[in-house]
Short mmCIF file of C-alpha atoms and ligand atoms in Angstrom, two decimals:
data_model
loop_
_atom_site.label_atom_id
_atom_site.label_comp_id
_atom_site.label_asym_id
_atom_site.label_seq_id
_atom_site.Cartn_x
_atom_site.Cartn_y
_atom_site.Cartn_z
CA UNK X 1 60.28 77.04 61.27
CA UNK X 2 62.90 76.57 59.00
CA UNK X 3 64.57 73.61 58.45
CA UNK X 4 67.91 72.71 56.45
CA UNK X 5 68.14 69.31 55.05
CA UNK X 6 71.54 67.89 53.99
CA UNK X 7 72.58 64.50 52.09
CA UNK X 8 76.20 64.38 52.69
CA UNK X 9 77.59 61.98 49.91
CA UNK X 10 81.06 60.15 49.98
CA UNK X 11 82.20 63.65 47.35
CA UNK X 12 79.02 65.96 47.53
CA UNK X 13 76.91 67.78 49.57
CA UNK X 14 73.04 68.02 48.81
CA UNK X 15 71.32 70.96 50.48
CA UNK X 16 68.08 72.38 50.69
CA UNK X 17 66.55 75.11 53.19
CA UNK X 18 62.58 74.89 53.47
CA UNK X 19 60.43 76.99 55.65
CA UNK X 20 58.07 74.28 57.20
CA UNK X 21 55.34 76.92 57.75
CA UNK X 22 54.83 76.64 54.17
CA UNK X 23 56.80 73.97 53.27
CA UNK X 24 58.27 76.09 50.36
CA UNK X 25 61.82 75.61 48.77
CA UNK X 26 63.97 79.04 49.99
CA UNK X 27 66.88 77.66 48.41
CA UNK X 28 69.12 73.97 47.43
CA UNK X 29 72.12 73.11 46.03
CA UNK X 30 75.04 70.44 45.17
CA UNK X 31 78.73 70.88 46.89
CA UNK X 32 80.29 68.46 43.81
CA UNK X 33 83.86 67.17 44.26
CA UNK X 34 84.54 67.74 47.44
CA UNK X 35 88.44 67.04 48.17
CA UNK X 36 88.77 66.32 43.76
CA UNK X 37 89.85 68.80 41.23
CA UNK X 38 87.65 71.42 39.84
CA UNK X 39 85.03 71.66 42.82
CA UNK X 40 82.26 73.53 42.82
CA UNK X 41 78.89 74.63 44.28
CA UNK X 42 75.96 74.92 42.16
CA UNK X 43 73.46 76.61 44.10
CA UNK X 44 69.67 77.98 43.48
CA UNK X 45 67.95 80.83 44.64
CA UNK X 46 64.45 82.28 43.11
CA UNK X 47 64.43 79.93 39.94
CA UNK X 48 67.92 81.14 39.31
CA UNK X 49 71.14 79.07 39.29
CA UNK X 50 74.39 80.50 39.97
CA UNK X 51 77.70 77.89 39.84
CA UNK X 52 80.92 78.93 42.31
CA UNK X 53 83.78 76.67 41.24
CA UNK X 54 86.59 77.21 44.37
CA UNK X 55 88.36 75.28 46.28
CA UNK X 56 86.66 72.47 48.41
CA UNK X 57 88.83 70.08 50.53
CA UNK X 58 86.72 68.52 52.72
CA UNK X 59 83.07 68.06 53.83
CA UNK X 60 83.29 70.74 56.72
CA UNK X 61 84.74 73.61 53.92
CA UNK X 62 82.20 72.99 51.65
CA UNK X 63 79.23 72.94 54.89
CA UNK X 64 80.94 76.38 55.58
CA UNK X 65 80.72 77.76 52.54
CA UNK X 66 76.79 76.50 51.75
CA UNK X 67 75.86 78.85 55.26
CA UNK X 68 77.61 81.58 54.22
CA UNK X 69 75.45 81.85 50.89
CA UNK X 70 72.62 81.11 52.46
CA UNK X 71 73.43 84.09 54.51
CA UNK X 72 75.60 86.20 51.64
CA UNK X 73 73.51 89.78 50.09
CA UNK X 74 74.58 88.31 46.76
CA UNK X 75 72.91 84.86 46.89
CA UNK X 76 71.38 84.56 50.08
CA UNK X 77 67.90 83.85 51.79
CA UNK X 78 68.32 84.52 55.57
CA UNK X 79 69.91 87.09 57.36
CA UNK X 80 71.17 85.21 60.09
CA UNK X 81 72.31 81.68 60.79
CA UNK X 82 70.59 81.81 63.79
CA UNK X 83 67.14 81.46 61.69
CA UNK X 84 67.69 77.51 60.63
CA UNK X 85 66.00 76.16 63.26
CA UNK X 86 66.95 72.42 62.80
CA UNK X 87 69.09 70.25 60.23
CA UNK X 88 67.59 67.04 59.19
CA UNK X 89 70.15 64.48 57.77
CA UNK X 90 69.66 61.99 55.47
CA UNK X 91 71.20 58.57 56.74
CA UNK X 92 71.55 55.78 54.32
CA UNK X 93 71.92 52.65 57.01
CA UNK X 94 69.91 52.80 60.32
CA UNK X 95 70.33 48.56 60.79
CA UNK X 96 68.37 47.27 63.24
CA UNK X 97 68.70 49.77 65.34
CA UNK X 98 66.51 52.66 63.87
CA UNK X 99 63.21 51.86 62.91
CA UNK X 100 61.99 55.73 63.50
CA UNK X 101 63.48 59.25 62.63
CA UNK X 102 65.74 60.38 65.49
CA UNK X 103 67.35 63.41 67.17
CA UNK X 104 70.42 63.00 67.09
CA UNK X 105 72.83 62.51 70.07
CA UNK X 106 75.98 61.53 71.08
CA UNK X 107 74.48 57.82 71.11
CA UNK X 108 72.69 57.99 67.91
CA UNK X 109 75.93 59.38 66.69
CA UNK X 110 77.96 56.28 67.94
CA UNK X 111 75.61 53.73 66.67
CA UNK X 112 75.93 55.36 63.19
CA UNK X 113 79.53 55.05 63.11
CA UNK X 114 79.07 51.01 64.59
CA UNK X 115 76.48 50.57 61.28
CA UNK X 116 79.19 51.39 58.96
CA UNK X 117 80.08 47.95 58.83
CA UNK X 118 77.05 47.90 56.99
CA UNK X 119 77.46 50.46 54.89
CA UNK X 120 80.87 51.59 54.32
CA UNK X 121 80.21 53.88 51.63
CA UNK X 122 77.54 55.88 52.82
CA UNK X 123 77.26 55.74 55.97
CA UNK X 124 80.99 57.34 56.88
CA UNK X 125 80.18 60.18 54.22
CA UNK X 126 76.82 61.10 56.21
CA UNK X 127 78.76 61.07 59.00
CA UNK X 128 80.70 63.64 57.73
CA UNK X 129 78.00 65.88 57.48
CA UNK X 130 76.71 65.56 60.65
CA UNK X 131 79.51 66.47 62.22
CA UNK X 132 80.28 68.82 60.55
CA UNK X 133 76.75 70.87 60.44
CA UNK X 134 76.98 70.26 64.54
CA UNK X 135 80.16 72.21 64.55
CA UNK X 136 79.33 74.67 62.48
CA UNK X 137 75.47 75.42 63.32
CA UNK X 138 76.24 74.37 67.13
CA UNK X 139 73.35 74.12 69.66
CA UNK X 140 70.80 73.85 66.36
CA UNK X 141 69.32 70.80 67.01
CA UNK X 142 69.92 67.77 64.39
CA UNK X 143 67.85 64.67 63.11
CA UNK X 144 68.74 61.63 61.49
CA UNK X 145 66.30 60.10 58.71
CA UNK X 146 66.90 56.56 57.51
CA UNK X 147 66.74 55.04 54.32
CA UNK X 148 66.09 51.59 55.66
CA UNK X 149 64.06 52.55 58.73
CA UNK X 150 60.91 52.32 56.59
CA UNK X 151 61.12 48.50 56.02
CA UNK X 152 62.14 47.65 59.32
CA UNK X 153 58.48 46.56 60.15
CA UNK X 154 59.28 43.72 57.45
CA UNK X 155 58.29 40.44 58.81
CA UNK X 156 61.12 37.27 59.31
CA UNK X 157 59.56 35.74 56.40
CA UNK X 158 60.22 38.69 54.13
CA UNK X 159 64.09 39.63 55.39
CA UNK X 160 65.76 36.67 56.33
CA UNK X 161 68.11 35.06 53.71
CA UNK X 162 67.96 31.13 53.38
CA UNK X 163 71.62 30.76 54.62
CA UNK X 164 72.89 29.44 57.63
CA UNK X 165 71.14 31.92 60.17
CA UNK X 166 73.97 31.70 62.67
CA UNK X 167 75.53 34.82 59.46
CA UNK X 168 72.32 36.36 60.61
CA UNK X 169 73.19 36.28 64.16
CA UNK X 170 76.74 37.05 63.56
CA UNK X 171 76.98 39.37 60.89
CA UNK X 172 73.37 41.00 60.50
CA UNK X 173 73.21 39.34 57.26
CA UNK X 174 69.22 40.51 55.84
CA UNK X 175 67.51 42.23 53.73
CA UNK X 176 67.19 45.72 54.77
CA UNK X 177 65.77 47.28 52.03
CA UNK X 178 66.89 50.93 51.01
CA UNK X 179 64.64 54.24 49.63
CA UNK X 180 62.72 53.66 52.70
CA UNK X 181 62.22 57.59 52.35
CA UNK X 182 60.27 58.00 49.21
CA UNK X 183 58.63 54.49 49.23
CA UNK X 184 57.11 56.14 52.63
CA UNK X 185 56.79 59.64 50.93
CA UNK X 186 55.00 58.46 47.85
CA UNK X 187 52.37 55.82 49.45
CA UNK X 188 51.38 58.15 51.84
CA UNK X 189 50.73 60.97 49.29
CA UNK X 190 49.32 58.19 46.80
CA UNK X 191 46.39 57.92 49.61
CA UNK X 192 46.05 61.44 50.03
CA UNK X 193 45.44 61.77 46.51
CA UNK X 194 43.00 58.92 46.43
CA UNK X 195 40.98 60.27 49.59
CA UNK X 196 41.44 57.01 51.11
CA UNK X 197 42.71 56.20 54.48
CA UNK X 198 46.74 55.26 54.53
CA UNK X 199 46.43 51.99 56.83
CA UNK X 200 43.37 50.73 54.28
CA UNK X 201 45.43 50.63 51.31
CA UNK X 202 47.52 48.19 49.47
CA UNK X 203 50.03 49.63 47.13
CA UNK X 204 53.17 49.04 45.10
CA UNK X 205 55.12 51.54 44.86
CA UNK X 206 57.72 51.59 41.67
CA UNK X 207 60.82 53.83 42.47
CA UNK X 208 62.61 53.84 39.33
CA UNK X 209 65.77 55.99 38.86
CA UNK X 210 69.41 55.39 38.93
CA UNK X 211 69.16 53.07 41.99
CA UNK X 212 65.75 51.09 41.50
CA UNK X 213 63.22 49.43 43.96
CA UNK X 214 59.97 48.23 44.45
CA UNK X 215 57.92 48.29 47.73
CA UNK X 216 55.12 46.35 49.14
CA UNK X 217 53.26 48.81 51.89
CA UNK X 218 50.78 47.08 53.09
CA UNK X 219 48.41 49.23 55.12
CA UNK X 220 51.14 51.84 55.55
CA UNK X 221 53.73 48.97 56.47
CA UNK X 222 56.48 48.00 53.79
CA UNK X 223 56.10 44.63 53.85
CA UNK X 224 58.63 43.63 51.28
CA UNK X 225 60.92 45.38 49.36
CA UNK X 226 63.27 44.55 46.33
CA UNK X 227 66.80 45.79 47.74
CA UNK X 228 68.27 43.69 50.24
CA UNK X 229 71.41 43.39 52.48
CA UNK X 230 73.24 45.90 50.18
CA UNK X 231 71.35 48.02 47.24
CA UNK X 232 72.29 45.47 44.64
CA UNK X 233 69.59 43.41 44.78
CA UNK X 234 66.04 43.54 42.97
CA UNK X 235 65.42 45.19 39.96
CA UNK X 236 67.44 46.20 36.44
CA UNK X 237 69.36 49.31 37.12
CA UNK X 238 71.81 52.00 35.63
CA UNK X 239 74.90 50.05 36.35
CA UNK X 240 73.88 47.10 39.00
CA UNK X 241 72.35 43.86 38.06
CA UNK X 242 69.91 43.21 40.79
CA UNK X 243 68.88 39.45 41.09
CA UNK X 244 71.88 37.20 40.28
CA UNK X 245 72.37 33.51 40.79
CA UNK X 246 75.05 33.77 43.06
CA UNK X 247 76.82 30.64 42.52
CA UNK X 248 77.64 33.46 38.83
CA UNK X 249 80.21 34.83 41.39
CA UNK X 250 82.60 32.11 41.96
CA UNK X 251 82.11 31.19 38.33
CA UNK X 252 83.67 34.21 37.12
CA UNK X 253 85.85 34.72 39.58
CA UNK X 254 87.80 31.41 37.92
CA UNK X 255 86.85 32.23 34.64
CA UNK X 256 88.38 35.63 34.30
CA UNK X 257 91.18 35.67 37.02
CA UNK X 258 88.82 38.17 39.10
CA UNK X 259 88.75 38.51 43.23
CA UNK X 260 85.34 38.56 44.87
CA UNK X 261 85.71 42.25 45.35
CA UNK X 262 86.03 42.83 41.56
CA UNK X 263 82.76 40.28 40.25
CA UNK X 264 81.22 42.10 42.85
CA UNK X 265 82.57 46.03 41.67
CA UNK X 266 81.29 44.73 37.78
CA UNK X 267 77.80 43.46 39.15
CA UNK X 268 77.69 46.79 41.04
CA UNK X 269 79.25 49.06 38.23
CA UNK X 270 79.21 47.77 34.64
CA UNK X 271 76.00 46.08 35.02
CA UNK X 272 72.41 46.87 34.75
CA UNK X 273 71.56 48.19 31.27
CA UNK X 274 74.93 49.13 30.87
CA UNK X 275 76.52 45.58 30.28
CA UNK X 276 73.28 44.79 28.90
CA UNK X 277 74.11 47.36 25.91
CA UNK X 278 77.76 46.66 26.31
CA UNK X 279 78.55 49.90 27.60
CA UNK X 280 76.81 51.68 25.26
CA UNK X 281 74.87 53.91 28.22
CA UNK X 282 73.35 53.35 32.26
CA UNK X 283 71.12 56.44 31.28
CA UNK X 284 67.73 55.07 30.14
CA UNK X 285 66.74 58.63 28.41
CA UNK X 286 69.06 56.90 25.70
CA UNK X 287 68.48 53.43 26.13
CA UNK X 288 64.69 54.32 25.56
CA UNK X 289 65.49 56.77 22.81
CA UNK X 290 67.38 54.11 20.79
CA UNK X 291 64.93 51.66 21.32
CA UNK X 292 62.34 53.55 20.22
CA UNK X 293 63.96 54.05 16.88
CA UNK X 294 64.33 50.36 16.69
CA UNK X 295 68.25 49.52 17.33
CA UNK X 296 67.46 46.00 19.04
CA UNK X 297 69.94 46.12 22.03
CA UNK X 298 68.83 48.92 23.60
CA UNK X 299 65.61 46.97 22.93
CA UNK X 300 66.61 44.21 24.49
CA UNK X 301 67.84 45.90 27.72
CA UNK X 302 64.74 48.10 27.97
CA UNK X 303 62.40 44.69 28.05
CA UNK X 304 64.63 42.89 30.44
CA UNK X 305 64.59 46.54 32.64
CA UNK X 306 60.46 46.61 32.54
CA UNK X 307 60.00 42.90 32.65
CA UNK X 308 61.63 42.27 35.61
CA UNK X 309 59.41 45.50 37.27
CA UNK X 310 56.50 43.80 36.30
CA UNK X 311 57.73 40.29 37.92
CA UNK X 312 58.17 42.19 41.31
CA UNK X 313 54.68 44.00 40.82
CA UNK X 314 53.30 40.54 40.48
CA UNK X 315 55.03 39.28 43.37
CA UNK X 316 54.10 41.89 45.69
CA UNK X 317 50.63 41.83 44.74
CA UNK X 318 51.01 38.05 46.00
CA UNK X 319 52.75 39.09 49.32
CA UNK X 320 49.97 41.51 50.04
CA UNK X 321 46.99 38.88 48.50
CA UNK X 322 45.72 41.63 46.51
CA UNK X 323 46.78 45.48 45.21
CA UNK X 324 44.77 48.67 45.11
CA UNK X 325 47.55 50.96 43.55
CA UNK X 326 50.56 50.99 41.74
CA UNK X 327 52.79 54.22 42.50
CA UNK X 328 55.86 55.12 39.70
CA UNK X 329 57.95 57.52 40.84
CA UNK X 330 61.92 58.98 40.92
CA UNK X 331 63.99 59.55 37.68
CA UNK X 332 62.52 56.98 34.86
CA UNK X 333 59.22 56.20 37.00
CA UNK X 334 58.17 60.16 36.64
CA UNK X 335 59.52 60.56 32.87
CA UNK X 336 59.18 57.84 30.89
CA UNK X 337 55.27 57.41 29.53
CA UNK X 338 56.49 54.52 27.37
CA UNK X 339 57.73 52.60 30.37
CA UNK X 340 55.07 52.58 32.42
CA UNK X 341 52.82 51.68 29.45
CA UNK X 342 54.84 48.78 28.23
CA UNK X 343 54.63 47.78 31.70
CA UNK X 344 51.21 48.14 32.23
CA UNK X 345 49.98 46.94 28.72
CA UNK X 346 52.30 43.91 28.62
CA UNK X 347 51.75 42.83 31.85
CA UNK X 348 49.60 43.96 34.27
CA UNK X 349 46.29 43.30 32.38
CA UNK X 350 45.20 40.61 34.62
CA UNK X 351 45.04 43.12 37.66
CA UNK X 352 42.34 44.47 35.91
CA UNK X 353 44.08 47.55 35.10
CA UNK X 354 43.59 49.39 31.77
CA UNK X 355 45.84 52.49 30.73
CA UNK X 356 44.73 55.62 30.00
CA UNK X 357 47.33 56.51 26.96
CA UNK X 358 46.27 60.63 27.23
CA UNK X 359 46.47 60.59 31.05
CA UNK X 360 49.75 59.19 30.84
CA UNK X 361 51.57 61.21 28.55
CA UNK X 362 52.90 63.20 31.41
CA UNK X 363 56.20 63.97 32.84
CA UNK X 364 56.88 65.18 36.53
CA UNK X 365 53.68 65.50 37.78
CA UNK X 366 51.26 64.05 40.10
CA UNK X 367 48.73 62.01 37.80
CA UNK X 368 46.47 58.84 37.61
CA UNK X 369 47.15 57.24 34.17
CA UNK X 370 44.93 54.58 34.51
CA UNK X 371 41.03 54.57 33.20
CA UNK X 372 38.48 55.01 35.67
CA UNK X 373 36.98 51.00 35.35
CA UNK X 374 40.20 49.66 36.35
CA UNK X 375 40.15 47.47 39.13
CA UNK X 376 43.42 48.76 40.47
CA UNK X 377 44.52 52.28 40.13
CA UNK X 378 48.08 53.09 38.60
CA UNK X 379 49.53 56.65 39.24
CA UNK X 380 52.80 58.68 39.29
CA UNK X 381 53.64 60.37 42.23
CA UNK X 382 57.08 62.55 41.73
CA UNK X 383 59.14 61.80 45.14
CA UNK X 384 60.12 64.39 47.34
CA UNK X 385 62.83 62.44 50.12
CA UNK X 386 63.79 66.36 51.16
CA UNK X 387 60.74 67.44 52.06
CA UNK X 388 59.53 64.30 54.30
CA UNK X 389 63.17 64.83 55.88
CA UNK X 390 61.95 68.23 56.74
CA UNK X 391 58.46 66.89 57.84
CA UNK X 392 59.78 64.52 60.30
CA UNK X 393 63.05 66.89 61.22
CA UNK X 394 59.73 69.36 62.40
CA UNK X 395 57.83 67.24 64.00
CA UNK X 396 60.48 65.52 66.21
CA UNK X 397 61.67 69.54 67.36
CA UNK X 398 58.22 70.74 67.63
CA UNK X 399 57.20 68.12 69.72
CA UNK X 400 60.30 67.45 72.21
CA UNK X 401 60.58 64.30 70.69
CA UNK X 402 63.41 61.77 70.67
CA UNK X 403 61.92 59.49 68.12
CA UNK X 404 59.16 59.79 65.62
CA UNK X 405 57.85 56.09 65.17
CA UNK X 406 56.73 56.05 61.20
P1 LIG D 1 67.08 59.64 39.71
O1 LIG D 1 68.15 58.74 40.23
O2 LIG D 1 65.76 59.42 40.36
O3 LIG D 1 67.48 61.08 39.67
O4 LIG D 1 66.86 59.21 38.18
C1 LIG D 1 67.83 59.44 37.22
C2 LIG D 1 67.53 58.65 35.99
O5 LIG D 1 66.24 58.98 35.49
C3 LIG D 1 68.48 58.96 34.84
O6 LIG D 1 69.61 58.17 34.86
C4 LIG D 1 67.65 58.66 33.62
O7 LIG D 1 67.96 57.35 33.22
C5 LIG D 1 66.22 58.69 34.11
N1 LIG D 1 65.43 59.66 33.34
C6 LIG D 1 65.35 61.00 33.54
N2 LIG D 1 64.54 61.55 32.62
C7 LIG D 1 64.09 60.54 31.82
C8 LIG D 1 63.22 60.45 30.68
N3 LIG D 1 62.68 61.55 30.15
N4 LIG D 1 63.00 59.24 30.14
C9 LIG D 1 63.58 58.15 30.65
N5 LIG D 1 64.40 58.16 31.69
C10 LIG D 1 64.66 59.33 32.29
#
């Protein structure tokens, strides 16, 4: 079976075609500036990379021209369209609503237009692609995976906001969580690594990249997560600030002359480690790099970055009275030894967890980087959000299914 997954962003177009009988890459690709100047597709086949700048105006054009590589002599993999066998969307919001992957139907298809109130970024864009791969590939069945559907088993306790609850009634005001997908692809493969059974495991897992969260899964149930009602919340990232006071709001707001929207656009975009270092960078290749070589800003911003990872490890391990591992994964969690050794030497000692420096000086890779006495085991676990897309896009066709609980 092969399957085609798609993230459809608000300007770009992720792709990737797997065969699902071995679960191997046949090709992927980014559709960049779609409906913006110099557009392009960069797209890989056989190791190889092979960039097509053209003309893309909207999300259908640049859908369009994705199949007909994929089926091109020059850069293609199938002969025919008629070989993808299902598309498996990537859907940032899924509310309340969608607790489970589902096929997608008219119905699904409304309620992920009524969720955009929730979302009004993302979901609209993924929208987009939907439509426009059901146009294009029609009669090809299609499934929706959620990025918050994962941490919809959260208890009351966990989501709900100390404000007036009627805004939860109203308004749907809660933590929802986000990354759903690789929080649920890296536990699971964290207790496949361990030989230990999924729903026997406490673990944190760490995912670290340009957006950041933390999860709690308790026994294969995300119990608590760091992002909330929005992806703001939680942790140190790029360019958001996570965990505000929020009276800071109004404060600046009067101070500098700003609307809600725009404390709001700075907290979201000129935040993080970039207004830590004013401005100096959101990557942290370079915040690391410079604070490495001692320049104490970049210093500064890396310790308020890890510190605040370990004070949501800590918590977590409280929420689930007790932690067996501790998962890092996506962009920074995968690549950057020194991180997760600051972290784990400054602060997670009284876990009972030891580092193993050696073990750790790995990028990318699947790896336990803790010693073998240590009482709880820390690993890194590179995510892979296309490939359980796939995995559930298969299992809901194979089956006849409408939903795949998770
Ligand atoms: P992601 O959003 O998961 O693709 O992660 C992207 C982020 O990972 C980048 O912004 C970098 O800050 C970070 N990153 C990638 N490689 C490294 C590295 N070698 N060391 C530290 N951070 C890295």
């Amino acid at each position: 079976m092969k399957v085609l997954v798609i993230n459809s962003g608000s300007s770009s177009i992720k792709y990737q075609l797997l065969d699902m009988n071995t679960e191997e890459v046949l090709s992927k690709g980014l559709v960049e500036r779609i409906g913006i100047n110099g557009s392009r597709i960069v797209h890989r086949i056989n190791g190889e990379k092979h960039i097509l700048e053209e003309e893309i105006p909207d999300h259908e054009v640049g859908l369009k021209r994705v199949l007909e590589l994929l089926t091109s002599e020059k850069y293609g993999v199938l002969k025919d369209l008629k070989e993808i066998d299902a598309v498996g969307h990537r859907v940032v919001h899924g509310g309340e609503r969608f607790a489970s992957s589902v096929k997608i139907t008219d119905e699904v298809l409304k309620t992920i237009e009524a969720l955009s109130f929730l979302a009004p970024l993302h979901n609209p864009a993924n929208i987009m692609g939907i439509k426009s791969a059901m146009k294009l590939l029609p009669g090809v069945p299609q499934v929706g995976v959620f990025d918050t559907a994962f941490h919809q088993k959260m208890p009351a306790k966990a989501y709900l906001y100390a404000i007036p609850y009627e805004y939860y009634e109203k308004y749907k005001i809660r933590r929802y969580g986000f990354h759903g997908t690789s929080h649920r692809y890296v536990s699971k493969r964290a207790a496949e690594i361990l030989g230990k059974p999924y729903n026997e495991l406490k673990i944190i897992t760490v995912h670290v990249g340009n957006g950041a969260s933390v999860a709690a899964v308790n026994k294969g149930v995300s119990v608590d997560t760091s992002m909330g009602f929005t992806p703001l919340e939680g942790l140190v990232m790029g360019t958001r600030s996570g965990d505000i006071d929020p009276a800071i709001v109004e404060f600046l707001e009067k101070e500098e002359g700003l609307s809600a929207k725009e404390v709001v656009n700075i907290l979201n975009k000129k935040s993080g480690v970039l207004g830590l270092t004013k401005g100096f960078s959101s990557d942290m290749r370079d915040i690391e790099d410079n604070a490495i070589e001692g320049d104490p800003v970049c210093r500064l911003a890396f310790d308020v970055y890890e510190y605040r990872i370990a004070k949501y490890i800590g918590a977590y391990a409280a929420a689930m009275n007790g932690v067996d591992a501790i998962v890092f994964t996506a962009g920074v969690g995968e690549n950057s030894p020194i991180m997760r050794e600051e972290i784990i030497e400054n602060y997670l000692g009284y876990l009972g967890i030891t580092i193993d420096k050696e073990a750790n000086n790995i990028r990318g890779e699947e790896k336990i980087i803790s010693t073998p006495d240590s009482k709880v085991v820390a690993m890194v676990v590179p995510t892979n959000e296309e490939l359980m897309i796939a995995r559930d896009t298969k299992e809901i066709i194979e089956k006849g299914l409408d939903e795949l609980k998770l």
